Amino acid sequence: MRTKSKDVSTVIIVNKNQQKTRSIQIKTKHLERFNKYILSALLVVICLGSSIFYLQKQNILKDAENQRLIQQLSKLKVSIPAKVKADNSATAQSYIQSIQGKLQLINNYLKKRGLKGFGTASTGDGGKAMAPQLSAAEQYAAYNDYLDRIVMVTAFTPLGYPHSVDHLTSNFGYRSDPFDASHAEYHPGIDFGGAIGDQVKCTANGKVIWAGWYGGYGNCIRIEHGNHLETLYGHLSKIGVKVGQKVSVGDVIGNVGSTGHSTGAHLHYEVRRDGKPINPINFLTLKS
Ligand SMILES: [Zn+2]
C-alpha cells in the first residue's frame, strides 16, 4: 500500500550516551492526535486508579464490619456460658421460687372457686420429664411458659361454684316442667338452692356482656371469659355489675332472687361454649 509522503512525519530519537539516533515514521495525523491519545490514556489510568482505590476502601470497611461482628460474637460466646453456669448454681433457686410463686397463684385461683387446689410438691415430677441435656435456665424457661399458659387458662375458665350453697335443686338437661309436670322441659343450666339476697360470685375473670332483664331468666348477668366460654346467672334479685365491666374470679356480681320464670328463690347457672349451653357440672370440680 502506497503512502503519500505528506501524510507521514519522521520522529528522530537521539540517545545522549550512545550517540545513536533512531528515526520512526509516524502518520502525521497520528502525531497531531498525540496529545488526545495521552489525555485519553491519562483518563483511563485515573479511572482505573479511582476504582481500585474505591474497592480497596470498601474492603477495608467490610473488614472493619466483619471484625466488629466477630468481636460481638466473641463477647456473646463469653457471656452465654457464664450465664448458664450461674443458672445451674446460685440463681436456680430463685427460678424455682418464681415457679413456686406461680403455682401458689394457681392454687389461689382454685380456692377462690371453692376448689381444693393441689400440692405444689407434686409438680416436681415434671422436672423428670424434661430432657436431661437442658440447662437449668432452659428448663426454667420451658416451665415458665407452661405456667403462664396455665395461669391464663385457669383465670379465664369458669371453675367451681358461683354460690356458697352447693345444694343443686335441678340438673342440666331434660326434666319435667316445674310449671306443668306432664311436660318435659330442656334445662340449659343447673339450679342452686338458696335464699333471696345470697351473694352470687362470678366463676372466672371476664367481661360483663349482659346485665338486666333477659326474658324467662328475669334479672340476668352474662359474662364473657374468652376461650369461647360464657357464664350466665339468672333469676337474680339484684344486679351489681354493668355491661362492659371487667370482673375477676370471686367478685360478688349480684344476689339470689326469684325473678322471671321461677318458682322460688334459687340461682340458675349456665356455662356456654360458642353460645351453646354445656353441662356446668363439668366445671364445678377438676376432673382428669
Ligand atoms: Zn334453672
Short mmCIF file of C-alpha atoms and ligand atoms in Angstrom, two decimals:
data_model
loop_
_atom_site.label_atom_id
_atom_site.label_comp_id
_atom_site.label_asym_id
_atom_site.label_seq_id
_atom_site.Cartn_x
_atom_site.Cartn_y
_atom_site.Cartn_z
CA MET A 1 0.00 0.00 0.00
CA ARG A 2 1.45 3.33 -1.02
CA THR A 3 1.58 6.12 1.48
CA LYS A 4 1.61 9.71 0.42
CA SER A 5 4.78 11.45 1.70
CA LYS A 6 2.92 14.47 3.01
CA ASP A 7 0.92 12.26 5.35
CA VAL A 8 4.00 10.89 7.10
CA SER A 9 6.20 12.62 9.68
CA THR A 10 9.61 11.43 10.79
CA VAL A 11 10.40 11.39 14.54
CA ILE A 12 14.12 11.23 15.35
CA ILE A 13 15.10 9.83 18.77
CA VAL A 14 18.63 10.78 19.90
CA ASN A 15 20.33 8.77 22.67
CA LYS A 16 22.74 11.10 24.52
CA ASN A 17 25.13 8.40 25.90
CA GLN A 18 25.49 6.15 22.95
CA GLN A 19 25.25 8.88 20.43
CA LYS A 20 22.86 6.82 18.44
CA THR A 21 19.87 8.06 16.65
CA ARG A 22 16.71 6.28 15.66
CA SER A 23 14.08 7.52 13.36
CA ILE A 24 10.46 6.47 13.37
CA GLN A 25 7.99 7.31 10.70
CA ILE A 26 4.51 8.05 12.02
CA LYS A 27 1.49 9.16 10.08
CA THR A 28 1.15 12.90 10.58
CA LYS A 29 -2.49 12.66 11.60
CA HIS A 30 -1.46 10.36 14.50
CA LEU A 31 1.18 12.84 15.56
CA GLU A 32 -1.40 15.61 15.54
CA ARG A 33 -3.71 13.49 17.68
CA PHE A 34 -0.87 12.50 20.06
CA ASN A 35 -2.00 14.89 22.79
CA LYS A 36 -5.51 13.45 22.62
CA TYR A 37 -4.12 9.91 22.98
CA ILE A 38 -2.09 10.95 26.02
CA LEU A 39 -5.14 12.61 27.57
CA SER A 40 -7.33 9.55 26.92
CA ALA A 41 -4.69 7.26 28.42
CA LEU A 42 -4.45 9.54 31.45
CA LEU A 43 -8.23 9.44 31.90
CA VAL A 44 -8.22 5.63 31.73
CA VAL A 45 -5.41 5.48 34.30
CA ILE A 46 -7.24 7.91 36.60
CA CYS A 47 -10.49 5.89 36.32
CA LEU A 48 -8.74 2.60 36.98
CA GLY A 49 -6.84 4.14 39.88
CA SER A 50 -10.03 5.56 41.39
CA SER A 51 -11.83 2.25 41.01
CA ILE A 52 -9.03 0.35 42.68
CA PHE A 53 -8.87 2.90 45.50
CA TYR A 54 -12.68 2.73 45.98
CA LEU A 55 -12.75 -1.07 46.02
CA GLN A 56 -9.85 -1.20 48.45
CA LYS A 57 -11.65 1.29 50.70
CA GLN A 58 -14.83 -0.85 50.56
CA ASN A 59 -12.81 -3.90 51.51
CA ILE A 60 -11.32 -2.04 54.42
CA LEU A 61 -14.82 -1.03 55.59
CA LYS A 62 -16.07 -4.61 55.15
CA ASP A 63 -13.09 -5.92 57.07
CA ALA A 64 -13.87 -3.44 59.86
CA GLU A 65 -17.52 -4.55 59.91
CA ASN A 66 -16.51 -8.21 59.94
CA GLN A 67 -14.08 -7.51 62.71
CA ARG A 68 -16.81 -5.76 64.70
CA LEU A 69 -19.24 -8.70 64.23
CA ILE A 70 -16.57 -11.21 65.21
CA GLN A 71 -15.89 -9.20 68.35
CA GLN A 72 -19.60 -9.15 69.20
CA LEU A 73 -19.89 -12.91 68.67
CA SER A 74 -16.84 -13.46 70.83
CA LYS A 75 -18.44 -11.39 73.60
CA LEU A 76 -21.65 -13.48 73.33
CA LYS A 77 -19.64 -16.69 73.43
CA VAL A 78 -18.00 -15.48 76.59
CA SER A 79 -21.25 -14.26 78.22
CA ILE A 80 -23.51 -17.27 77.43
CA PRO A 81 -21.55 -19.96 79.23
CA ALA A 82 -21.09 -17.63 82.20
CA LYS A 83 -24.86 -17.05 82.44
CA VAL A 84 -25.74 -20.72 82.02
CA LYS A 85 -23.13 -21.64 84.58
CA ALA A 86 -24.68 -19.19 87.03
CA ASP A 87 -28.19 -20.53 86.31
CA ASN A 88 -27.06 -24.01 87.12
CA SER A 89 -25.96 -22.98 90.57
CA ALA A 90 -26.91 -19.92 92.61
CA THR A 91 -29.80 -18.37 90.68
CA ALA A 92 -31.51 -21.72 90.05
CA GLN A 93 -33.03 -21.44 93.49
CA SER A 94 -34.59 -18.06 92.70
CA TYR A 95 -36.04 -19.50 89.48
CA ILE A 96 -37.62 -22.36 91.40
CA GLN A 97 -39.04 -19.86 93.89
CA SER A 98 -40.58 -17.96 90.96
CA ILE A 99 -42.21 -21.18 89.74
CA GLN A 100 -43.50 -21.93 93.23
CA GLY A 101 -45.00 -18.42 93.35
CA LYS A 102 -46.92 -19.04 90.14
CA LEU A 103 -48.17 -22.39 91.37
CA GLN A 104 -49.37 -20.63 94.52
CA LEU A 105 -51.22 -18.16 92.29
CA ILE A 106 -52.99 -21.05 90.54
CA ASN A 107 -53.85 -22.56 93.92
CA ASN A 108 -55.39 -19.25 94.97
CA TYR A 109 -57.49 -19.16 91.79
CA LEU A 110 -58.74 -22.67 92.53
CA LYS A 111 -59.51 -21.82 96.18
CA LYS A 112 -61.49 -18.74 95.11
CA ARG A 113 -63.62 -21.12 93.03
CA GLY A 114 -64.23 -23.32 96.07
CA LEU A 115 -61.84 -26.00 94.83
CA LYS A 116 -59.21 -27.72 96.95
CA GLY A 117 -56.26 -26.88 94.72
CA PHE A 118 -53.16 -29.03 94.67
CA GLY A 119 -49.86 -29.55 96.46
CA THR A 120 -47.02 -27.71 94.76
CA ALA A 121 -44.58 -30.51 95.64
CA SER A 122 -46.28 -32.81 93.12
CA THR A 123 -45.11 -30.65 90.24
CA GLY A 124 -41.54 -31.78 90.92
CA ASP A 125 -42.37 -34.82 88.78
CA GLY A 126 -42.49 -32.53 85.76
CA GLY A 127 -38.74 -31.97 86.08
CA LYS A 128 -38.06 -35.64 85.44
CA ALA A 129 -39.93 -35.44 82.15
CA MET A 130 -37.65 -32.65 80.96
CA ALA A 131 -34.85 -33.61 78.61
CA PRO A 132 -31.75 -34.11 80.80
CA GLN A 133 -29.47 -32.22 78.38
CA LEU A 134 -31.39 -28.98 79.01
CA SER A 135 -29.66 -26.48 81.24
CA ALA A 136 -31.40 -25.18 84.35
CA ALA A 137 -32.12 -21.92 82.53
CA GLU A 138 -33.73 -23.72 79.60
CA GLN A 139 -35.80 -25.90 81.91
CA TYR A 140 -36.90 -22.79 83.79
CA ALA A 141 -37.92 -21.05 80.53
CA ALA A 142 -39.99 -24.08 79.48
CA TYR A 143 -41.65 -24.30 82.92
CA ASN A 144 -42.28 -20.57 82.93
CA ASP A 145 -44.09 -20.59 79.55
CA TYR A 146 -46.12 -23.62 80.61
CA LEU A 147 -47.15 -21.99 83.88
CA ASP A 148 -48.02 -18.68 82.23
CA ARG A 149 -50.41 -20.55 79.95
CA ILE A 150 -51.95 -22.45 82.89
CA VAL A 151 -52.43 -19.22 84.87
CA MET A 152 -54.17 -17.54 81.93
CA VAL A 153 -56.38 -20.53 81.10
CA THR A 154 -57.29 -21.06 84.75
CA ALA A 155 -58.12 -17.43 85.39
CA PHE A 156 -60.44 -17.25 82.38
CA THR A 157 -62.08 -20.66 82.76
CA PRO A 158 -65.25 -20.82 84.86
CA LEU A 159 -64.45 -23.31 87.62
CA GLY A 160 -66.10 -24.04 90.94
CA TYR A 161 -69.28 -22.70 92.48
CA PRO A 162 -70.95 -19.33 91.83
CA HIS A 163 -72.77 -19.63 95.10
CA SER A 164 -71.82 -20.65 98.64
CA VAL A 165 -74.74 -23.09 98.66
CA ASP A 166 -73.68 -26.21 96.77
CA HIS A 167 -77.10 -27.91 97.01
CA LEU A 168 -78.42 -28.49 93.49
CA THR A 169 -82.19 -28.30 93.07
CA SER A 170 -82.15 -29.02 89.33
CA ASN A 171 -79.69 -30.60 86.90
CA PHE A 172 -78.71 -29.85 83.31
CA GLY A 173 -80.76 -31.46 80.52
CA TYR A 174 -84.33 -32.60 80.13
CA ARG A 175 -86.54 -32.53 83.21
CA SER A 176 -90.24 -32.31 83.98
CA ASP A 177 -91.57 -28.78 83.59
CA PRO A 178 -91.78 -27.24 87.11
CA PHE A 179 -94.91 -25.39 85.99
CA ASP A 180 -96.55 -28.43 84.34
CA ALA A 181 -95.25 -31.86 85.46
CA SER A 182 -96.86 -33.57 82.44
CA HIS A 183 -94.41 -31.84 80.07
CA ALA A 184 -90.67 -32.41 79.61
CA GLU A 185 -88.52 -29.29 79.57
CA TYR A 186 -84.93 -28.73 78.47
CA HIS A 187 -82.97 -27.11 81.30
CA PRO A 188 -79.85 -25.42 79.87
CA GLY A 189 -78.11 -24.97 83.24
CA ILE A 190 -78.12 -26.05 86.87
CA ASP A 191 -80.05 -24.58 89.80
CA PHE A 192 -78.58 -23.90 93.23
CA GLY A 193 -80.93 -23.67 96.20
CA GLY A 194 -80.62 -20.57 98.36
CA ALA A 195 -82.30 -17.58 99.95
CA ILE A 196 -83.12 -14.22 98.39
CA GLY A 197 -80.15 -11.92 98.92
CA ASP A 198 -77.45 -14.63 98.97
CA GLN A 199 -74.27 -13.47 97.24
CA VAL A 200 -73.60 -14.64 93.68
CA LYS A 201 -69.93 -14.74 92.60
CA CYS A 202 -68.51 -14.93 89.10
CA THR A 203 -66.55 -18.10 88.44
CA ALA A 204 -63.78 -16.65 86.25
CA ASN A 205 -62.21 -13.42 85.04
CA GLY A 206 -64.13 -11.84 82.21
CA LYS A 207 -66.27 -9.01 80.86
CA VAL A 208 -69.99 -8.39 81.51
CA ILE A 209 -71.93 -8.64 78.22
CA TRP A 210 -75.46 -8.58 79.70
CA ALA A 211 -76.78 -7.03 82.92
CA GLY A 212 -80.58 -6.69 83.05
CA TRP A 213 -83.88 -8.37 82.35
CA TYR A 214 -83.50 -11.34 79.99
CA GLY A 215 -86.91 -12.90 79.32
CA GLY A 216 -87.60 -16.03 81.43
CA TYR A 217 -84.21 -15.60 83.15
CA GLY A 218 -85.53 -12.46 84.89
CA ASN A 219 -82.70 -10.28 86.18
CA CYS A 220 -79.72 -11.84 84.48
CA ILE A 221 -75.96 -11.40 84.13
CA ARG A 222 -73.89 -12.86 81.28
CA ILE A 223 -70.11 -12.78 81.43
CA GLU A 224 -67.74 -13.48 78.52
CA HIS A 225 -64.48 -15.19 79.53
CA GLY A 226 -62.66 -15.58 76.23
CA ASN A 227 -61.68 -19.13 75.18
CA HIS A 228 -65.21 -19.30 73.62
CA LEU A 229 -66.70 -19.57 77.14
CA GLU A 230 -69.50 -17.58 78.77
CA THR A 231 -71.36 -17.90 82.09
CA LEU A 232 -74.93 -16.85 82.86
CA TYR A 233 -76.53 -16.11 86.25
CA GLY A 234 -80.35 -15.96 86.28
CA HIS A 235 -83.40 -15.08 88.42
CA LEU A 236 -81.37 -12.55 90.45
CA SER A 237 -82.97 -10.19 92.96
CA LYS A 238 -80.22 -7.63 92.43
CA ILE A 239 -77.61 -6.96 89.74
CA GLY A 240 -74.32 -5.43 90.93
CA VAL A 241 -72.45 -5.01 87.63
CA LYS A 242 -72.81 -3.09 84.36
CA VAL A 243 -72.35 -4.12 80.73
CA GLY A 244 -68.70 -3.72 79.69
CA GLN A 245 -67.40 -4.02 83.26
CA LYS A 246 -64.39 -6.27 83.76
CA VAL A 247 -64.79 -8.76 86.59
CA SER A 248 -62.40 -11.09 88.41
CA VAL A 249 -62.99 -14.58 89.71
CA GLY A 250 -64.75 -14.48 93.09
CA ASP A 251 -66.20 -10.96 92.64
CA VAL A 252 -69.75 -10.57 94.01
CA ILE A 253 -71.82 -9.67 90.92
CA GLY A 254 -75.38 -9.89 92.28
CA ASN A 255 -77.79 -11.60 94.65
CA VAL A 256 -80.02 -14.66 94.53
CA GLY A 257 -83.67 -13.97 93.69
CA SER A 258 -86.75 -15.44 92.04
CA THR A 259 -87.31 -13.10 89.10
CA GLY A 260 -88.53 -14.27 85.69
CA HIS A 261 -89.72 -17.83 85.05
CA SER A 262 -89.08 -19.09 88.60
CA THR A 263 -91.00 -20.94 91.31
CA GLY A 264 -88.83 -19.85 94.25
CA ALA A 265 -85.51 -18.37 95.33
CA HIS A 266 -82.63 -20.09 93.52
CA LEU A 267 -79.68 -19.34 91.29
CA HIS A 268 -79.82 -20.54 87.69
CA TYR A 269 -76.26 -21.01 86.42
CA GLU A 270 -75.17 -21.72 82.84
CA VAL A 271 -71.85 -22.29 81.12
CA ARG A 272 -71.92 -21.69 77.36
CA ARG A 273 -69.33 -22.63 74.79
CA ASP A 274 -69.64 -20.75 71.47
CA GLY A 275 -73.07 -19.60 72.69
CA LYS A 276 -74.37 -23.14 73.25
CA PRO A 277 -75.16 -24.29 76.83
CA ILE A 278 -72.96 -27.14 78.11
CA ASN A 279 -73.24 -29.03 81.39
CA PRO A 280 -71.86 -26.79 84.19
CA ILE A 281 -71.32 -29.85 86.39
CA ASN A 282 -68.07 -30.48 84.49
CA PHE A 283 -66.83 -27.05 85.65
CA LEU A 284 -67.67 -27.37 89.34
CA THR A 285 -64.77 -29.68 90.10
CA LEU A 286 -61.49 -30.52 88.36
CA LYS A 287 -61.62 -33.89 86.68
CA SER A 288 -58.82 -35.65 84.89
ZN ZN B 1 -82.56 -23.13 86.12
#
